[in-house]
N, C-alpha and C. Protein backbone atom coordinates (compact mmCIF):
# COMPACT_ATOMS: atom_id res chain seq x y z
N PRO A 1 31.46 -93.50 -10.69
CA PRO A 1 31.04 -92.28 -10.02
C PRO A 1 30.77 -92.54 -8.53
N ALA A 2 30.78 -91.48 -7.77
CA ALA A 2 30.56 -91.59 -6.32
C ALA A 2 29.12 -92.00 -6.03
N ASP A 3 28.94 -92.68 -4.90
CA ASP A 3 27.60 -92.96 -4.43
C ASP A 3 26.90 -91.63 -4.19
N THR A 4 25.57 -91.61 -4.37
CA THR A 4 24.86 -90.34 -4.25
C THR A 4 23.47 -90.55 -3.67
N VAL A 5 22.95 -89.50 -3.06
CA VAL A 5 21.58 -89.47 -2.56
C VAL A 5 20.88 -88.36 -3.33
N ILE A 6 19.73 -88.70 -3.95
CA ILE A 6 18.99 -87.72 -4.74
C ILE A 6 17.54 -87.72 -4.31
N ASP A 7 16.84 -86.66 -4.65
CA ASP A 7 15.42 -86.61 -4.35
C ASP A 7 14.64 -87.28 -5.48
N CYS A 8 13.43 -87.69 -5.17
CA CYS A 8 12.62 -88.44 -6.13
C CYS A 8 12.27 -87.64 -7.38
N THR A 9 12.43 -86.33 -7.36
CA THR A 9 12.16 -85.53 -8.55
C THR A 9 13.38 -85.45 -9.47
N SER A 10 14.52 -85.92 -9.00
CA SER A 10 15.74 -85.87 -9.81
C SER A 10 15.78 -87.06 -10.76
N GLY A 11 16.49 -86.89 -11.84
CA GLY A 11 16.68 -87.99 -12.77
C GLY A 11 17.69 -88.99 -12.23
N THR A 12 17.52 -90.25 -12.62
CA THR A 12 18.42 -91.30 -12.15
C THR A 12 19.35 -91.81 -13.24
N THR A 13 19.28 -91.24 -14.42
CA THR A 13 20.18 -91.68 -15.49
C THR A 13 21.58 -91.16 -15.24
N PRO A 14 22.58 -91.74 -15.89
CA PRO A 14 23.95 -91.27 -15.71
C PRO A 14 24.15 -89.78 -16.00
N VAL A 15 23.29 -89.20 -16.82
CA VAL A 15 23.39 -87.76 -17.09
C VAL A 15 23.27 -86.99 -15.77
N PHE A 16 22.43 -87.49 -14.85
CA PHE A 16 22.18 -86.81 -13.57
C PHE A 16 23.05 -87.33 -12.44
N THR A 17 23.45 -88.60 -12.49
CA THR A 17 24.14 -89.21 -11.35
C THR A 17 25.62 -89.45 -11.60
N GLY A 18 26.10 -89.21 -12.80
CA GLY A 18 27.51 -89.38 -13.12
C GLY A 18 27.77 -90.66 -13.90
N SER A 19 28.80 -90.64 -14.70
CA SER A 19 29.19 -91.79 -15.53
C SER A 19 30.58 -92.26 -15.14
N ALA A 20 30.79 -93.55 -15.31
CA ALA A 20 32.12 -94.12 -15.05
C ALA A 20 33.05 -93.79 -16.22
N THR A 21 34.33 -93.77 -15.92
CA THR A 21 35.35 -93.60 -16.95
C THR A 21 36.32 -94.77 -16.83
N ALA A 22 37.03 -95.05 -17.92
CA ALA A 22 37.98 -96.17 -17.90
C ALA A 22 39.18 -95.84 -18.77
N THR A 23 40.32 -96.35 -18.36
CA THR A 23 41.53 -96.27 -19.17
C THR A 23 42.08 -97.68 -19.30
N ASP A 24 42.85 -97.90 -20.37
CA ASP A 24 43.43 -99.21 -20.60
C ASP A 24 44.81 -98.99 -21.23
N SER A 25 45.78 -99.76 -20.81
CA SER A 25 47.15 -99.60 -21.31
C SER A 25 47.27 -99.91 -22.79
N CYS A 26 46.43 -100.81 -23.31
CA CYS A 26 46.57 -101.24 -24.70
C CYS A 26 45.44 -100.75 -25.60
N ASP A 27 44.28 -100.50 -25.05
CA ASP A 27 43.11 -100.08 -25.84
C ASP A 27 42.80 -98.63 -25.49
N PRO A 28 42.89 -97.72 -26.46
CA PRO A 28 42.67 -96.30 -26.16
C PRO A 28 41.20 -95.96 -25.86
N ALA A 29 40.26 -96.88 -26.18
CA ALA A 29 38.85 -96.55 -25.98
C ALA A 29 38.06 -97.76 -25.48
N PRO A 30 38.28 -98.18 -24.23
CA PRO A 30 37.48 -99.30 -23.71
C PRO A 30 35.99 -98.91 -23.69
N VAL A 31 35.14 -99.90 -23.88
CA VAL A 31 33.70 -99.68 -23.90
C VAL A 31 33.17 -99.77 -22.47
N ILE A 32 32.34 -98.80 -22.12
CA ILE A 32 31.74 -98.78 -20.78
C ILE A 32 30.24 -99.01 -20.90
N THR A 33 29.73 -99.98 -20.14
CA THR A 33 28.30 -100.25 -20.09
C THR A 33 27.87 -100.25 -18.62
N SER A 34 26.57 -100.20 -18.43
CA SER A 34 26.06 -100.25 -17.05
C SER A 34 24.76 -101.04 -17.02
N SER A 35 24.44 -101.55 -15.85
CA SER A 35 23.15 -102.19 -15.63
C SER A 35 22.73 -101.89 -14.20
N ASP A 36 21.42 -101.79 -14.01
CA ASP A 36 20.88 -101.38 -12.71
C ASP A 36 20.11 -102.52 -12.04
N VAL A 37 20.23 -102.57 -10.73
CA VAL A 37 19.40 -103.43 -9.89
C VAL A 37 18.73 -102.49 -8.90
N THR A 38 17.39 -102.53 -8.85
CA THR A 38 16.64 -101.61 -8.00
C THR A 38 16.03 -102.36 -6.83
N ALA A 39 16.16 -101.79 -5.64
CA ALA A 39 15.56 -102.36 -4.43
C ALA A 39 14.60 -101.32 -3.84
N THR A 40 13.45 -101.79 -3.39
CA THR A 40 12.45 -100.88 -2.83
C THR A 40 12.94 -100.29 -1.52
N GLY A 41 12.38 -99.13 -1.20
CA GLY A 41 12.74 -98.44 0.03
C GLY A 41 11.63 -98.53 1.06
N ASP A 42 11.63 -97.59 1.99
CA ASP A 42 10.66 -97.59 3.08
C ASP A 42 9.27 -97.17 2.63
N CYS A 43 9.16 -96.47 1.50
CA CYS A 43 7.85 -96.08 0.96
C CYS A 43 7.92 -96.14 -0.55
N ALA A 44 6.77 -95.97 -1.19
CA ALA A 44 6.67 -96.19 -2.64
C ALA A 44 7.62 -95.32 -3.47
N GLN A 45 7.90 -94.11 -3.02
CA GLN A 45 8.73 -93.20 -3.81
C GLN A 45 10.21 -93.29 -3.47
N GLU A 46 10.57 -94.13 -2.52
CA GLU A 46 11.98 -94.27 -2.16
C GLU A 46 12.50 -95.63 -2.61
N TYR A 47 13.72 -95.63 -3.15
CA TYR A 47 14.33 -96.87 -3.59
C TYR A 47 15.84 -96.67 -3.73
N THR A 48 16.53 -97.78 -3.93
CA THR A 48 17.98 -97.74 -4.09
C THR A 48 18.32 -98.42 -5.41
N ILE A 49 19.19 -97.78 -6.17
CA ILE A 49 19.68 -98.35 -7.42
C ILE A 49 21.14 -98.72 -7.21
N THR A 50 21.47 -99.97 -7.47
CA THR A 50 22.88 -100.38 -7.50
C THR A 50 23.23 -100.47 -8.98
N ARG A 51 24.05 -99.53 -9.42
CA ARG A 51 24.43 -99.46 -10.83
C ARG A 51 25.81 -100.10 -10.99
N GLY A 52 25.85 -101.19 -11.73
CA GLY A 52 27.10 -101.86 -12.03
C GLY A 52 27.69 -101.31 -13.32
N TRP A 53 28.92 -100.81 -13.24
CA TRP A 53 29.62 -100.28 -14.41
C TRP A 53 30.66 -101.31 -14.85
N ILE A 54 30.69 -101.59 -16.15
CA ILE A 54 31.63 -102.58 -16.68
C ILE A 54 32.43 -101.92 -17.81
N ALA A 55 33.75 -101.95 -17.68
CA ALA A 55 34.64 -101.47 -18.74
C ALA A 55 35.25 -102.70 -19.42
N THR A 56 35.13 -102.75 -20.75
CA THR A 56 35.63 -103.89 -21.52
C THR A 56 36.55 -103.37 -22.62
N ASP A 57 37.76 -103.96 -22.71
CA ASP A 57 38.67 -103.54 -23.78
C ASP A 57 38.47 -104.44 -25.01
N ALA A 58 39.22 -104.16 -26.06
CA ALA A 58 39.07 -104.88 -27.33
C ALA A 58 39.39 -106.36 -27.19
N CYS A 59 40.15 -106.77 -26.20
CA CYS A 59 40.48 -108.18 -25.99
C CYS A 59 39.55 -108.84 -24.97
N LEU A 60 38.45 -108.16 -24.64
CA LEU A 60 37.42 -108.65 -23.72
C LEU A 60 37.89 -108.76 -22.27
N ASN A 61 38.94 -108.04 -21.91
CA ASN A 61 39.32 -107.91 -20.51
C ASN A 61 38.31 -106.95 -19.88
N ARG A 62 37.92 -107.25 -18.63
CA ARG A 62 36.85 -106.45 -18.00
C ARG A 62 37.25 -106.02 -16.59
N ASP A 63 36.66 -104.91 -16.21
CA ASP A 63 36.73 -104.48 -14.82
C ASP A 63 35.35 -103.90 -14.47
N THR A 64 35.00 -104.04 -13.21
CA THR A 64 33.66 -103.63 -12.75
C THR A 64 33.77 -102.75 -11.51
N CYS A 65 32.87 -101.77 -11.42
CA CYS A 65 32.70 -100.99 -10.20
C CYS A 65 31.21 -100.76 -9.98
N PHE A 66 30.85 -100.39 -8.77
CA PHE A 66 29.45 -100.21 -8.43
C PHE A 66 29.21 -98.83 -7.85
N GLN A 67 28.07 -98.30 -8.18
CA GLN A 67 27.62 -97.00 -7.67
C GLN A 67 26.26 -97.22 -7.01
N ILE A 68 26.08 -96.69 -5.81
CA ILE A 68 24.81 -96.78 -5.10
C ILE A 68 24.11 -95.43 -5.21
N ILE A 69 22.89 -95.45 -5.76
CA ILE A 69 22.09 -94.23 -5.90
C ILE A 69 20.87 -94.41 -5.00
N THR A 70 20.78 -93.59 -3.97
CA THR A 70 19.67 -93.66 -3.03
C THR A 70 18.68 -92.56 -3.38
N VAL A 71 17.45 -92.97 -3.70
CA VAL A 71 16.40 -92.03 -4.06
C VAL A 71 15.50 -91.85 -2.84
N GLN A 72 15.34 -90.61 -2.41
CA GLN A 72 14.54 -90.33 -1.23
C GLN A 72 13.40 -89.37 -1.56
N ASP A 73 12.40 -89.33 -0.70
CA ASP A 73 11.29 -88.39 -0.83
C ASP A 73 11.21 -87.59 0.47
N THR A 74 11.73 -86.38 0.42
CA THR A 74 11.68 -85.51 1.60
C THR A 74 10.82 -84.27 1.35
N MET A 75 10.17 -84.25 0.20
CA MET A 75 9.38 -83.07 -0.17
C MET A 75 7.95 -83.20 0.34
N ARG A 76 7.48 -82.13 0.99
CA ARG A 76 6.11 -82.11 1.48
C ARG A 76 5.13 -81.88 0.32
N PRO A 77 3.92 -82.42 0.46
CA PRO A 77 2.90 -82.10 -0.54
C PRO A 77 2.55 -80.61 -0.45
N VAL A 78 1.92 -80.11 -1.47
CA VAL A 78 1.43 -78.73 -1.47
C VAL A 78 -0.09 -78.82 -1.32
N ILE A 79 -0.63 -78.16 -0.29
CA ILE A 79 -2.06 -78.22 -0.02
C ILE A 79 -2.68 -76.84 -0.20
N VAL A 80 -3.90 -76.82 -0.74
CA VAL A 80 -4.65 -75.58 -0.93
C VAL A 80 -5.99 -75.74 -0.23
N CYS A 81 -6.26 -74.84 0.71
CA CYS A 81 -7.48 -74.90 1.50
C CYS A 81 -8.65 -74.22 0.79
N PRO A 82 -9.86 -74.67 1.11
CA PRO A 82 -11.03 -73.92 0.65
C PRO A 82 -11.04 -72.54 1.33
N ALA A 83 -11.76 -71.61 0.75
CA ALA A 83 -11.82 -70.25 1.29
C ALA A 83 -12.51 -70.23 2.65
N ASP A 84 -12.09 -69.27 3.47
CA ASP A 84 -12.80 -69.02 4.72
C ASP A 84 -14.21 -68.57 4.37
N THR A 85 -15.15 -68.81 5.28
CA THR A 85 -16.53 -68.48 4.95
C THR A 85 -17.33 -68.14 6.20
N ILE A 86 -18.42 -67.42 5.98
CA ILE A 86 -19.39 -67.12 7.04
C ILE A 86 -20.71 -67.72 6.58
N ILE A 87 -21.30 -68.52 7.45
CA ILE A 87 -22.57 -69.17 7.10
C ILE A 87 -23.58 -68.93 8.20
N ASP A 88 -24.84 -69.17 7.87
CA ASP A 88 -25.88 -69.03 8.87
C ASP A 88 -26.03 -70.34 9.62
N CYS A 89 -26.58 -70.28 10.82
CA CYS A 89 -26.69 -71.45 11.68
C CYS A 89 -27.56 -72.56 11.10
N THR A 90 -28.37 -72.25 10.10
CA THR A 90 -29.20 -73.29 9.47
C THR A 90 -28.46 -74.03 8.37
N SER A 91 -27.28 -73.57 8.01
CA SER A 91 -26.49 -74.21 6.94
C SER A 91 -25.69 -75.37 7.51
N GLY A 92 -25.37 -76.31 6.65
CA GLY A 92 -24.51 -77.42 7.05
C GLY A 92 -23.05 -77.00 7.09
N THR A 93 -22.27 -77.72 7.87
CA THR A 93 -20.85 -77.36 8.04
C THR A 93 -19.90 -78.44 7.53
N THR A 94 -20.41 -79.43 6.83
CA THR A 94 -19.56 -80.52 6.36
C THR A 94 -18.63 -80.04 5.24
N PRO A 95 -17.48 -80.71 5.08
CA PRO A 95 -16.59 -80.36 3.97
C PRO A 95 -17.28 -80.48 2.60
N ALA A 96 -18.21 -81.41 2.47
CA ALA A 96 -18.91 -81.55 1.19
C ALA A 96 -19.66 -80.27 0.82
N LEU A 97 -20.11 -79.54 1.83
CA LEU A 97 -20.85 -78.30 1.58
C LEU A 97 -19.94 -77.07 1.52
N LEU A 98 -18.85 -77.08 2.26
CA LEU A 98 -18.02 -75.88 2.39
C LEU A 98 -16.67 -75.98 1.69
N GLY A 99 -16.43 -77.06 0.98
CA GLY A 99 -15.19 -77.19 0.23
C GLY A 99 -14.21 -78.16 0.84
N ILE A 100 -13.47 -78.81 -0.01
CA ILE A 100 -12.46 -79.80 0.39
C ILE A 100 -11.11 -79.34 -0.12
N ALA A 101 -10.11 -79.43 0.72
CA ALA A 101 -8.75 -79.04 0.33
C ALA A 101 -8.25 -79.97 -0.77
N THR A 102 -7.35 -79.46 -1.59
CA THR A 102 -6.71 -80.27 -2.63
C THR A 102 -5.20 -80.28 -2.37
N ALA A 103 -4.57 -81.35 -2.82
CA ALA A 103 -3.14 -81.48 -2.60
C ALA A 103 -2.46 -82.07 -3.83
N THR A 104 -1.24 -81.62 -4.06
CA THR A 104 -0.39 -82.18 -5.11
C THR A 104 0.96 -82.50 -4.47
N ASP A 105 1.67 -83.41 -5.10
CA ASP A 105 2.97 -83.80 -4.58
C ASP A 105 3.88 -84.11 -5.76
N SER A 106 5.11 -83.70 -5.67
CA SER A 106 6.06 -83.90 -6.77
C SER A 106 6.38 -85.37 -7.01
N CYS A 107 6.24 -86.21 -5.98
CA CYS A 107 6.64 -87.60 -6.11
C CYS A 107 5.48 -88.58 -6.01
N ASP A 108 4.44 -88.23 -5.27
CA ASP A 108 3.29 -89.10 -5.05
C ASP A 108 2.12 -88.57 -5.87
N PRO A 109 1.60 -89.36 -6.81
CA PRO A 109 0.52 -88.84 -7.66
C PRO A 109 -0.80 -88.62 -6.92
N SER A 110 -0.98 -89.21 -5.74
CA SER A 110 -2.26 -89.02 -5.04
C SER A 110 -2.07 -88.97 -3.52
N PRO A 111 -1.58 -87.84 -3.02
CA PRO A 111 -1.46 -87.71 -1.57
C PRO A 111 -2.84 -87.72 -0.93
N SER A 112 -2.92 -88.20 0.31
CA SER A 112 -4.21 -88.23 1.00
C SER A 112 -4.47 -86.88 1.66
N VAL A 113 -5.76 -86.55 1.79
CA VAL A 113 -6.17 -85.31 2.42
C VAL A 113 -7.18 -85.65 3.51
N SER A 114 -6.94 -85.15 4.72
CA SER A 114 -7.87 -85.37 5.82
C SER A 114 -8.07 -84.04 6.55
N SER A 115 -9.04 -84.03 7.47
CA SER A 115 -9.28 -82.80 8.22
C SER A 115 -9.71 -83.11 9.64
N ASP A 116 -9.54 -82.12 10.51
CA ASP A 116 -10.12 -82.18 11.85
C ASP A 116 -10.55 -80.77 12.22
N ASP A 117 -11.52 -80.69 13.14
CA ASP A 117 -12.12 -79.41 13.49
C ASP A 117 -11.88 -79.06 14.96
N VAL A 118 -11.68 -77.77 15.20
CA VAL A 118 -11.69 -77.23 16.55
C VAL A 118 -12.81 -76.19 16.57
N ILE A 119 -13.75 -76.34 17.51
CA ILE A 119 -14.90 -75.45 17.59
C ILE A 119 -14.73 -74.51 18.78
N THR A 120 -14.91 -73.21 18.50
CA THR A 120 -14.81 -72.19 19.53
C THR A 120 -16.18 -71.52 19.68
N ALA A 121 -16.66 -71.45 20.90
CA ALA A 121 -17.97 -70.86 21.15
C ALA A 121 -17.96 -69.38 20.79
N GLY A 122 -19.15 -68.90 20.37
CA GLY A 122 -19.32 -67.49 20.04
C GLY A 122 -20.03 -66.75 21.16
N SER A 123 -20.55 -65.58 20.84
CA SER A 123 -21.23 -64.75 21.83
C SER A 123 -22.59 -65.30 22.22
N PHE A 124 -23.22 -66.05 21.33
CA PHE A 124 -24.54 -66.62 21.56
C PHE A 124 -24.48 -68.12 21.31
N PRO A 125 -25.41 -68.88 21.90
CA PRO A 125 -25.33 -70.34 21.78
C PRO A 125 -25.32 -70.87 20.34
N GLN A 126 -26.00 -70.18 19.43
CA GLN A 126 -26.06 -70.66 18.05
C GLN A 126 -24.89 -70.18 17.19
N GLU A 127 -24.05 -69.35 17.74
CA GLU A 127 -22.92 -68.82 16.98
C GLU A 127 -21.62 -69.44 17.48
N TYR A 128 -20.78 -69.83 16.53
CA TYR A 128 -19.50 -70.43 16.88
C TYR A 128 -18.57 -70.35 15.67
N THR A 129 -17.32 -70.65 15.90
CA THR A 129 -16.32 -70.67 14.83
C THR A 129 -15.69 -72.05 14.75
N ILE A 130 -15.60 -72.55 13.54
CA ILE A 130 -14.91 -73.82 13.29
C ILE A 130 -13.57 -73.49 12.64
N THR A 131 -12.50 -73.97 13.23
CA THR A 131 -11.19 -73.89 12.59
C THR A 131 -10.90 -75.29 12.09
N ARG A 132 -10.98 -75.44 10.77
CA ARG A 132 -10.79 -76.75 10.14
C ARG A 132 -9.36 -76.85 9.65
N ARG A 133 -8.64 -77.79 10.23
CA ARG A 133 -7.25 -78.03 9.80
C ARG A 133 -7.27 -79.13 8.74
N TRP A 134 -6.71 -78.82 7.59
CA TRP A 134 -6.58 -79.78 6.49
C TRP A 134 -5.14 -80.28 6.48
N ILE A 135 -4.98 -81.60 6.30
CA ILE A 135 -3.66 -82.23 6.33
C ILE A 135 -3.48 -83.04 5.05
N ALA A 136 -2.42 -82.76 4.32
CA ALA A 136 -2.05 -83.56 3.14
C ALA A 136 -0.86 -84.42 3.52
N THR A 137 -0.95 -85.71 3.22
CA THR A 137 0.12 -86.65 3.56
C THR A 137 0.46 -87.48 2.33
N ASP A 138 1.75 -87.56 1.98
CA ASP A 138 2.14 -88.41 0.85
C ASP A 138 2.50 -89.81 1.36
N ALA A 139 2.81 -90.69 0.44
CA ALA A 139 3.09 -92.09 0.78
C ALA A 139 4.31 -92.25 1.69
N CYS A 140 5.20 -91.26 1.69
CA CYS A 140 6.39 -91.32 2.54
C CYS A 140 6.19 -90.56 3.85
N LEU A 141 4.94 -90.21 4.15
CA LEU A 141 4.53 -89.54 5.39
C LEU A 141 5.03 -88.11 5.52
N ASN A 142 5.39 -87.48 4.40
CA ASN A 142 5.66 -86.04 4.41
C ASN A 142 4.30 -85.36 4.47
N ARG A 143 4.21 -84.27 5.26
CA ARG A 143 2.91 -83.63 5.49
C ARG A 143 2.98 -82.12 5.31
N ASP A 144 1.81 -81.56 4.98
CA ASP A 144 1.64 -80.12 5.01
C ASP A 144 0.22 -79.85 5.47
N THR A 145 -0.01 -78.69 6.05
CA THR A 145 -1.33 -78.34 6.56
C THR A 145 -1.72 -76.94 6.11
N CYS A 146 -3.03 -76.71 6.12
CA CYS A 146 -3.58 -75.38 5.93
C CYS A 146 -4.84 -75.30 6.77
N PHE A 147 -5.35 -74.08 6.97
CA PHE A 147 -6.50 -73.89 7.84
C PHE A 147 -7.61 -73.14 7.12
N GLN A 148 -8.84 -73.55 7.41
CA GLN A 148 -10.04 -72.91 6.90
C GLN A 148 -10.86 -72.46 8.11
N THR A 149 -11.30 -71.20 8.10
CA THR A 149 -12.11 -70.68 9.19
C THR A 149 -13.56 -70.56 8.73
N ILE A 150 -14.46 -71.15 9.51
CA ILE A 150 -15.88 -71.13 9.19
C ILE A 150 -16.59 -70.46 10.36
N MET A 151 -17.15 -69.30 10.12
CA MET A 151 -17.89 -68.59 11.16
C MET A 151 -19.37 -68.87 10.99
N VAL A 152 -19.99 -69.37 12.04
CA VAL A 152 -21.42 -69.68 12.01
C VAL A 152 -22.13 -68.59 12.80
N GLN A 153 -23.09 -67.94 12.15
CA GLN A 153 -23.80 -66.84 12.79
C GLN A 153 -25.31 -67.09 12.75
N ASP A 154 -26.02 -66.36 13.57
CA ASP A 154 -27.47 -66.46 13.60
C ASP A 154 -28.03 -65.09 13.24
N THR A 155 -28.52 -64.96 12.00
CA THR A 155 -29.08 -63.69 11.53
C THR A 155 -30.56 -63.81 11.20
N ILE A 156 -31.14 -64.94 11.51
CA ILE A 156 -32.54 -65.18 11.17
C ILE A 156 -33.42 -64.77 12.35
N ARG A 157 -34.38 -63.91 12.06
CA ARG A 157 -35.31 -63.48 13.10
C ARG A 157 -36.27 -64.61 13.43
N PRO A 158 -36.68 -64.66 14.67
CA PRO A 158 -37.71 -65.64 15.00
C PRO A 158 -39.02 -65.27 14.31
N VAL A 159 -39.85 -66.26 14.10
CA VAL A 159 -41.17 -66.02 13.51
C VAL A 159 -42.18 -66.08 14.65
N ILE A 160 -42.95 -65.04 14.76
CA ILE A 160 -43.94 -64.98 15.83
C ILE A 160 -45.33 -65.09 15.23
N VAL A 161 -46.16 -65.81 15.90
CA VAL A 161 -47.55 -65.94 15.47
C VAL A 161 -48.41 -65.40 16.62
N CYS A 162 -49.18 -64.38 16.31
CA CYS A 162 -50.04 -63.79 17.32
C CYS A 162 -51.40 -64.49 17.32
N PRO A 163 -52.03 -64.52 18.47
CA PRO A 163 -53.36 -65.13 18.48
C PRO A 163 -54.34 -64.27 17.69
N ILE A 164 -55.36 -64.89 17.19
CA ILE A 164 -56.41 -64.19 16.45
C ILE A 164 -57.19 -63.33 17.44
N ASP A 165 -57.48 -62.11 16.98
CA ASP A 165 -58.29 -61.21 17.83
C ASP A 165 -59.66 -61.84 18.00
N THR A 166 -60.08 -61.81 19.18
CA THR A 166 -61.44 -62.31 19.47
C THR A 166 -62.24 -61.19 20.11
N VAL A 167 -63.50 -61.19 19.79
CA VAL A 167 -64.42 -60.20 20.35
C VAL A 167 -65.19 -60.88 21.47
N ILE A 168 -65.19 -60.25 22.59
CA ILE A 168 -65.89 -60.82 23.72
C ILE A 168 -67.19 -60.02 23.89
N ASP A 169 -68.29 -60.71 23.93
CA ASP A 169 -69.58 -60.04 24.09
C ASP A 169 -69.92 -59.85 25.54
């Protein structure tokens, strides 16, 4: 079969990548077998299979051909952001308190998830907006992002303490 490039979610068996065929002048049904040698690629989900095909007739005459199957990972992870939220200025703004994005990947069982924040000032010093960018990265450096908006507001009234009334004689 022809050399082929497939994605890491595709099957690598001959059912998916093609099978060799053989003819023989004296044997109507030569036996075809194969064996694979796998070499690692640039990342954990990428590799190359060199599949050796051997056709053998009833008199043990043989012929060999090779097929190169290149497995690649070009698929981005799928990331899901925590919900946007409005919090008061006394609340914490860490991801542990406001939610952490989750990610899945078709080829990498555990893509990494990171975040960074951009803070925009609000109308008052205690009010601001955080735009948290979440980034999912798989082992082959495919990435996807999503955004979470956190609005920080100040709705708490100050507490005032008045002096005690005193009577002056």
